[in-house]
PDB file of C-alpha atoms in Angstrom:
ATOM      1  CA  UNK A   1      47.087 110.313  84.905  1.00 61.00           C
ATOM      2  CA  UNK A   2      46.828 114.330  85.557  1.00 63.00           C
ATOM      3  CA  UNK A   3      47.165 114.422  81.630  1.00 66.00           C
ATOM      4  CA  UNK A   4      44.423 111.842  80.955  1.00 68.00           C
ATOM      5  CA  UNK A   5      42.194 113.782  82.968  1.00 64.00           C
ATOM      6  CA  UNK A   6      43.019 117.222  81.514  1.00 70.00           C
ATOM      7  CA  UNK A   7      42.153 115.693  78.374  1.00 68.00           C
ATOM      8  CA  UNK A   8      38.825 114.172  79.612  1.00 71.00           C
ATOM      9  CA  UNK A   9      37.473 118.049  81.252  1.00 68.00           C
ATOM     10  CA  UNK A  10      39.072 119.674  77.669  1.00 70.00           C
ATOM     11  CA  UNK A  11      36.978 117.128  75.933  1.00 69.00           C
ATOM     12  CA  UNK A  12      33.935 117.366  78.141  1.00 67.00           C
ATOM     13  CA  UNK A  13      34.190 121.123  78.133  1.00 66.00           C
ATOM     14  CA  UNK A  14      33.804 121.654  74.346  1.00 60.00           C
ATOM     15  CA  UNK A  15      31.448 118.569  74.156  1.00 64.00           C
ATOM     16  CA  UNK A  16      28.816 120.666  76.656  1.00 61.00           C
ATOM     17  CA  UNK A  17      30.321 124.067  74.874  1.00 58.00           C
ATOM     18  CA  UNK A  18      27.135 124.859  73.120  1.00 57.00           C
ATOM     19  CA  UNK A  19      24.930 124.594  76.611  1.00 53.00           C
ATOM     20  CA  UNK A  20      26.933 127.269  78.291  1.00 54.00           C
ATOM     21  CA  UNK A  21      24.626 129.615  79.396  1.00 49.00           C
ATOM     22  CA  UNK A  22      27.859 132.223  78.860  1.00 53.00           C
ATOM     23  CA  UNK A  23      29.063 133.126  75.955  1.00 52.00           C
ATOM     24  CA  UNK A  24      31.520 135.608  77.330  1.00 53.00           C
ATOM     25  CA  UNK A  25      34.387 132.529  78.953  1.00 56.00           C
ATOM     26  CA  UNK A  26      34.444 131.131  75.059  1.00 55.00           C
ATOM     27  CA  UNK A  27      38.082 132.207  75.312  1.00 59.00           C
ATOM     28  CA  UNK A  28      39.186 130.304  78.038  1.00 60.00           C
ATOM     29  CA  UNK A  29      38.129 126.928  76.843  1.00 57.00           C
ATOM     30  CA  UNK A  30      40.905 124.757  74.732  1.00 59.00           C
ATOM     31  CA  UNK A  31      40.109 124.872  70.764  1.00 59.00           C
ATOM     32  CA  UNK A  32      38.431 121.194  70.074  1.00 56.00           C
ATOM     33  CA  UNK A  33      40.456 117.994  70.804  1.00 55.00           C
ATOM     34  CA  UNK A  34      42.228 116.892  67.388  1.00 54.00           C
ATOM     35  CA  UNK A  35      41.375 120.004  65.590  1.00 54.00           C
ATOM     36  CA  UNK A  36      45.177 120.781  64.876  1.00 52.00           C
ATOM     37  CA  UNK A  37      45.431 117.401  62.871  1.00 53.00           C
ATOM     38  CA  UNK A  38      43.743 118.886  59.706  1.00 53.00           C
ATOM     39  CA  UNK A  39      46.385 121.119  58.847  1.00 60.00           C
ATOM     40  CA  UNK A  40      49.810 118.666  59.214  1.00 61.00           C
ATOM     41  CA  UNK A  41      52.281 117.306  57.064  1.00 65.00           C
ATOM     42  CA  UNK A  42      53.544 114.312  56.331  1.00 65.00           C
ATOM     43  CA  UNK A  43      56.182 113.511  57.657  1.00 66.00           C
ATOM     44  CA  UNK A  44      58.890 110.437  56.069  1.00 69.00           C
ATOM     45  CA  UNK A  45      61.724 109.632  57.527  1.00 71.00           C
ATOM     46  CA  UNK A  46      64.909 107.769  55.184  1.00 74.00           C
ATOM     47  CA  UNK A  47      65.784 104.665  56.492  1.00 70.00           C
ATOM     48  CA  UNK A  48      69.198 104.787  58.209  1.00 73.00           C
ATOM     49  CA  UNK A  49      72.250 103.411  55.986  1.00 75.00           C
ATOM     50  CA  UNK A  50      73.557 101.205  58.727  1.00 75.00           C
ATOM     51  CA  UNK A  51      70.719  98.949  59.212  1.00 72.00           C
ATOM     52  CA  UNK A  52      71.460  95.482  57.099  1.00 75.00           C
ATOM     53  CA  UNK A  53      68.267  94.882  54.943  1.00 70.00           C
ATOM     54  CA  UNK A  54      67.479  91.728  53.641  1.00 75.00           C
ATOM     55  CA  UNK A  55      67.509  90.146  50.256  1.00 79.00           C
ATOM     56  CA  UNK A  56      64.579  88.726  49.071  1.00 81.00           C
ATOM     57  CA  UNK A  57      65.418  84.974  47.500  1.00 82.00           C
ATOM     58  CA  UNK A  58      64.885  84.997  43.828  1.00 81.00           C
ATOM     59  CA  UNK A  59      63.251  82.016  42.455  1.00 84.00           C
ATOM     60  CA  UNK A  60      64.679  81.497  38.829  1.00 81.00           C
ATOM     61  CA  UNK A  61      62.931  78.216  38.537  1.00 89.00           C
ATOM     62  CA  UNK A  62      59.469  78.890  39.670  1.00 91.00           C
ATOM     63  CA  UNK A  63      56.378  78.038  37.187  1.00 94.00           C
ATOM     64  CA  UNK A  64      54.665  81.221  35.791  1.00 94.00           C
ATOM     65  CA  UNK A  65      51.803  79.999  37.318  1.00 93.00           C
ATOM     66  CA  UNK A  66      52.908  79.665  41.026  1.00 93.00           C
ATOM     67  CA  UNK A  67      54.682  82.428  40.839  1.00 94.00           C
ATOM     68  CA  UNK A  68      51.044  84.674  39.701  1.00 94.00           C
ATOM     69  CA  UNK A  69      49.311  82.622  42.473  1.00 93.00           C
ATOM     70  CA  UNK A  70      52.325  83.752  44.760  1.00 93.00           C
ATOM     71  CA  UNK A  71      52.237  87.279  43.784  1.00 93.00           C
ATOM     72  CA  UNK A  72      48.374  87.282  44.323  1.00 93.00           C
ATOM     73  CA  UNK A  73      48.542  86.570  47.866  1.00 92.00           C
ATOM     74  CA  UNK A  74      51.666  88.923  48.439  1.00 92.00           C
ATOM     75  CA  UNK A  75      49.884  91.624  46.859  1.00 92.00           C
ATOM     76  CA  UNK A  76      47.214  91.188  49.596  1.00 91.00           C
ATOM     77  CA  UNK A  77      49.114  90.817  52.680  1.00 90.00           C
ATOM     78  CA  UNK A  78      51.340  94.150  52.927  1.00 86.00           C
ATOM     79  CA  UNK A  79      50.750  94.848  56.225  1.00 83.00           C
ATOM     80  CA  UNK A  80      49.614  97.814  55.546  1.00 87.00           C
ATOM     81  CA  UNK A  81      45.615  98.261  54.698  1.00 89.00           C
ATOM     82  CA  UNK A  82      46.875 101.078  51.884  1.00 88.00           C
ATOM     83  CA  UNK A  83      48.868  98.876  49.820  1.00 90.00           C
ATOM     84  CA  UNK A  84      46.472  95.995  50.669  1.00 91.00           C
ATOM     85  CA  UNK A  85      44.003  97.568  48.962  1.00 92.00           C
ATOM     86  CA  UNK A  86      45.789  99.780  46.284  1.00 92.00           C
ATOM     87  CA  UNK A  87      48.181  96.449  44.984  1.00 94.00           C
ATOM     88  CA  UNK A  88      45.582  93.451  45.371  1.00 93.00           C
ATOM     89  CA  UNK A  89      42.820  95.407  43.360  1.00 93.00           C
ATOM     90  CA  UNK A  90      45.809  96.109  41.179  1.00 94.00           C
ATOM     91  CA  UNK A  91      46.993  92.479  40.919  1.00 94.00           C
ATOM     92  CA  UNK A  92      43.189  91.051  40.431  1.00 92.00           C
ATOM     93  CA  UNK A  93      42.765  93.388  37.772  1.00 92.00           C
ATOM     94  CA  UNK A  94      46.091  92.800  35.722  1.00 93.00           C
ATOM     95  CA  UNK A  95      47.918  90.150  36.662  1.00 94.00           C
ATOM     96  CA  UNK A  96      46.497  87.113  35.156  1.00 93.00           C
ATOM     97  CA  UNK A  97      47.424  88.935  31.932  1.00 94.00           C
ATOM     98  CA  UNK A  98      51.436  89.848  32.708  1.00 95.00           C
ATOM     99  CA  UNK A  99      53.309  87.744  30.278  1.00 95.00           C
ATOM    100  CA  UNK A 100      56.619  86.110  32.126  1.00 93.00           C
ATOM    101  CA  UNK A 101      58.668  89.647  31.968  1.00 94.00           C
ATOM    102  CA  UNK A 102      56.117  91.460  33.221  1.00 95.00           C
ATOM    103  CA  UNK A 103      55.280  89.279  36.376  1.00 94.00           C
ATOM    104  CA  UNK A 104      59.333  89.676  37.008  1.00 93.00           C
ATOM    105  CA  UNK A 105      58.813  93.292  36.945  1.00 93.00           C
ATOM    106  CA  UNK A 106      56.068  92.847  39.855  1.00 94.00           C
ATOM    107  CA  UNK A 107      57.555  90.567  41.423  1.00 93.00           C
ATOM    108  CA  UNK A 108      60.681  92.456  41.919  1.00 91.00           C
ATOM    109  CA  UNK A 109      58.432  95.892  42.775  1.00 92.00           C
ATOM    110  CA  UNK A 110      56.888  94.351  45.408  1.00 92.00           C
ATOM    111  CA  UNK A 111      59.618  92.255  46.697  1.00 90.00           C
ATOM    112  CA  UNK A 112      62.723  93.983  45.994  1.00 85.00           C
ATOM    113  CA  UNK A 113      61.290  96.995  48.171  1.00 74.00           C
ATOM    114  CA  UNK A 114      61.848  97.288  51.898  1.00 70.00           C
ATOM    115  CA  UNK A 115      59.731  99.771  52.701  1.00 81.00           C
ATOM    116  CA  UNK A 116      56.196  99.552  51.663  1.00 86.00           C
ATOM    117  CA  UNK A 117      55.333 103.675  52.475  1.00 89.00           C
ATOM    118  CA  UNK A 118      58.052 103.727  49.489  1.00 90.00           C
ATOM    119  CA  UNK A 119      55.905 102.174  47.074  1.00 92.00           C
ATOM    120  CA  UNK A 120      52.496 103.694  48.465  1.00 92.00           C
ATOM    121  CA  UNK A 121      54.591 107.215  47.643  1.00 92.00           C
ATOM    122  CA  UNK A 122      55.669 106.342  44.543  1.00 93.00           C
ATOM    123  CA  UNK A 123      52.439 105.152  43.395  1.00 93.00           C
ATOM    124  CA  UNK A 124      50.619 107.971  44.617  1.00 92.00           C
ATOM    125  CA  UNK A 125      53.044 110.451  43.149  1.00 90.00           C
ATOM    126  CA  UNK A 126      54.186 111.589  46.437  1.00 90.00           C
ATOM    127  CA  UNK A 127      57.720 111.147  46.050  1.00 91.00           C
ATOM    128  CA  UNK A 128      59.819 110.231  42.857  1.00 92.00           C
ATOM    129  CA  UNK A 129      60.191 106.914  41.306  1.00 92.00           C
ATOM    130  CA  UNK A 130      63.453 105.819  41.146  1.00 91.00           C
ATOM    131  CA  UNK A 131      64.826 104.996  37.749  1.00 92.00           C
ATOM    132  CA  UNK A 132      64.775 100.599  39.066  1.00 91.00           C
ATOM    133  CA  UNK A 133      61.281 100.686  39.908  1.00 92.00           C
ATOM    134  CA  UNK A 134      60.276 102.902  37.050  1.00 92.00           C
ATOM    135  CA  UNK A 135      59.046 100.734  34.930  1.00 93.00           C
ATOM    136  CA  UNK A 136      55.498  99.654  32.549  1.00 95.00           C
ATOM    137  CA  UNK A 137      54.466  98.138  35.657  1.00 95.00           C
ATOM    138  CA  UNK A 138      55.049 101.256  37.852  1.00 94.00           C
ATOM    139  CA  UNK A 139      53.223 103.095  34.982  1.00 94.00           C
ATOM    140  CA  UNK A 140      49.564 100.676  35.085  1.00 95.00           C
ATOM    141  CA  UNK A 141      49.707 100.598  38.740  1.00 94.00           C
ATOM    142  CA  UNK A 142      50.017 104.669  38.862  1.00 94.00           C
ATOM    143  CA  UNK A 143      47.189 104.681  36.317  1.00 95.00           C
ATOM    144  CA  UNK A 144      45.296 102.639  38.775  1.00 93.00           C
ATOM    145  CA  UNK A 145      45.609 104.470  41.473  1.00 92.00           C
ATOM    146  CA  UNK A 146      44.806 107.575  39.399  1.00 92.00           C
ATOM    147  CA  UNK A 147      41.218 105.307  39.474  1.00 88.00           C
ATOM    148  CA  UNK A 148      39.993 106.887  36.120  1.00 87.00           C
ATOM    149  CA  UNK A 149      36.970 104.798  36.138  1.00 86.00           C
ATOM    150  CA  UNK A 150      35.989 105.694  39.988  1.00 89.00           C
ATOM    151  CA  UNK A 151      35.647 102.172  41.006  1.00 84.00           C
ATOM    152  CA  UNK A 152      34.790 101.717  44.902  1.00 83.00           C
ATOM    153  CA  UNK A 153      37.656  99.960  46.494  1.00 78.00           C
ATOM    154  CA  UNK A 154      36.855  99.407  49.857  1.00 80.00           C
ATOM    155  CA  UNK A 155      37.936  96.047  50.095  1.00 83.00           C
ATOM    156  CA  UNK A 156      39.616  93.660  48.093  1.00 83.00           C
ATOM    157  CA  UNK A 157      38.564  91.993  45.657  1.00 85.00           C
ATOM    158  CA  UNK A 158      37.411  87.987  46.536  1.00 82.00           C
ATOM    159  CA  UNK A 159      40.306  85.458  45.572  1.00 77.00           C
ATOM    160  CA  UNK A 160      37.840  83.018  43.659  1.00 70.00           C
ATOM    161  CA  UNK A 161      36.537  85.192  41.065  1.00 55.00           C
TER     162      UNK A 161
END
């Protein structure tokens, strides 16, 4: 509680800052709440080595086209808004087009990954592809991400179009 309300008179204090009649007790107010945030790096963490992950269940027999429609919706529910929007603009704009290889290749990006910060770094040329994941598909969705032709992606895209 003391700490909630330290934070409230910090924040209150620079908030009425500019009415201070005095400009002399500038130094004894805190700097602006948040203002350190500009300046910090990110920071990953590896994921431990003794933590089972799962396998994802391959599906050797599944139609081209349920697997696209599959893929689709996967690409759109991450769970994180970043990929969200990165891999379902991605997956409306090339998808439909993957011949039966290339869909594998997604498919096994999206879903062989446990981590989905790994493929938001990897896409954004934060951290190194490994050699697996390095593939034509990697390459079209760095490309897109590069967003060459400045497209606004705020959202993504509607399903029915």
């Amino acid at each position: 509680m003391f700490r909630q309300l330290r934070m409230t008179m910090d924040i209150a204090g620079w908030i009425f800052l500019p009415w201070r009649r005095s400009a002399s007790n500038l130094k004894d107010f805190p700097p602006p709440p948040l203002s350190s945030t500009f300046g910090d790096v990110i920071v990953d963490y590896e994921d431990p080595d003794y933590l089972p992950l799962p396998e994802y269940p391959m599906r050797p027999n599944e139609p081209l086209d349920i697997r696209k429609q599959r893929l689709l919706y996967q690409s759109r529910k991450r769970g994180m808004l970043e990929n969200d929007l990165l891999l379902s603009t991605f997956a409306a704009k090339h998808l439909q087009n993957f011949s039966a290889e290339q869909t594998a290749l997604y498919d096994q990006l999206i879903n062989g990954v446990t981590n989905d910060w790994d493929i938001y770094y990897w896409a954004t040329d934060v951290k190194p592809t490994p050699k697996e994941y390095d593939t034509e598909i990697m390459g079209l969705l760095k490309e897109h991400v590069k967003n060459a032709e400045r497209v606004t992606r705020l959202r993504q895209p509607d399903l029915n179009t």
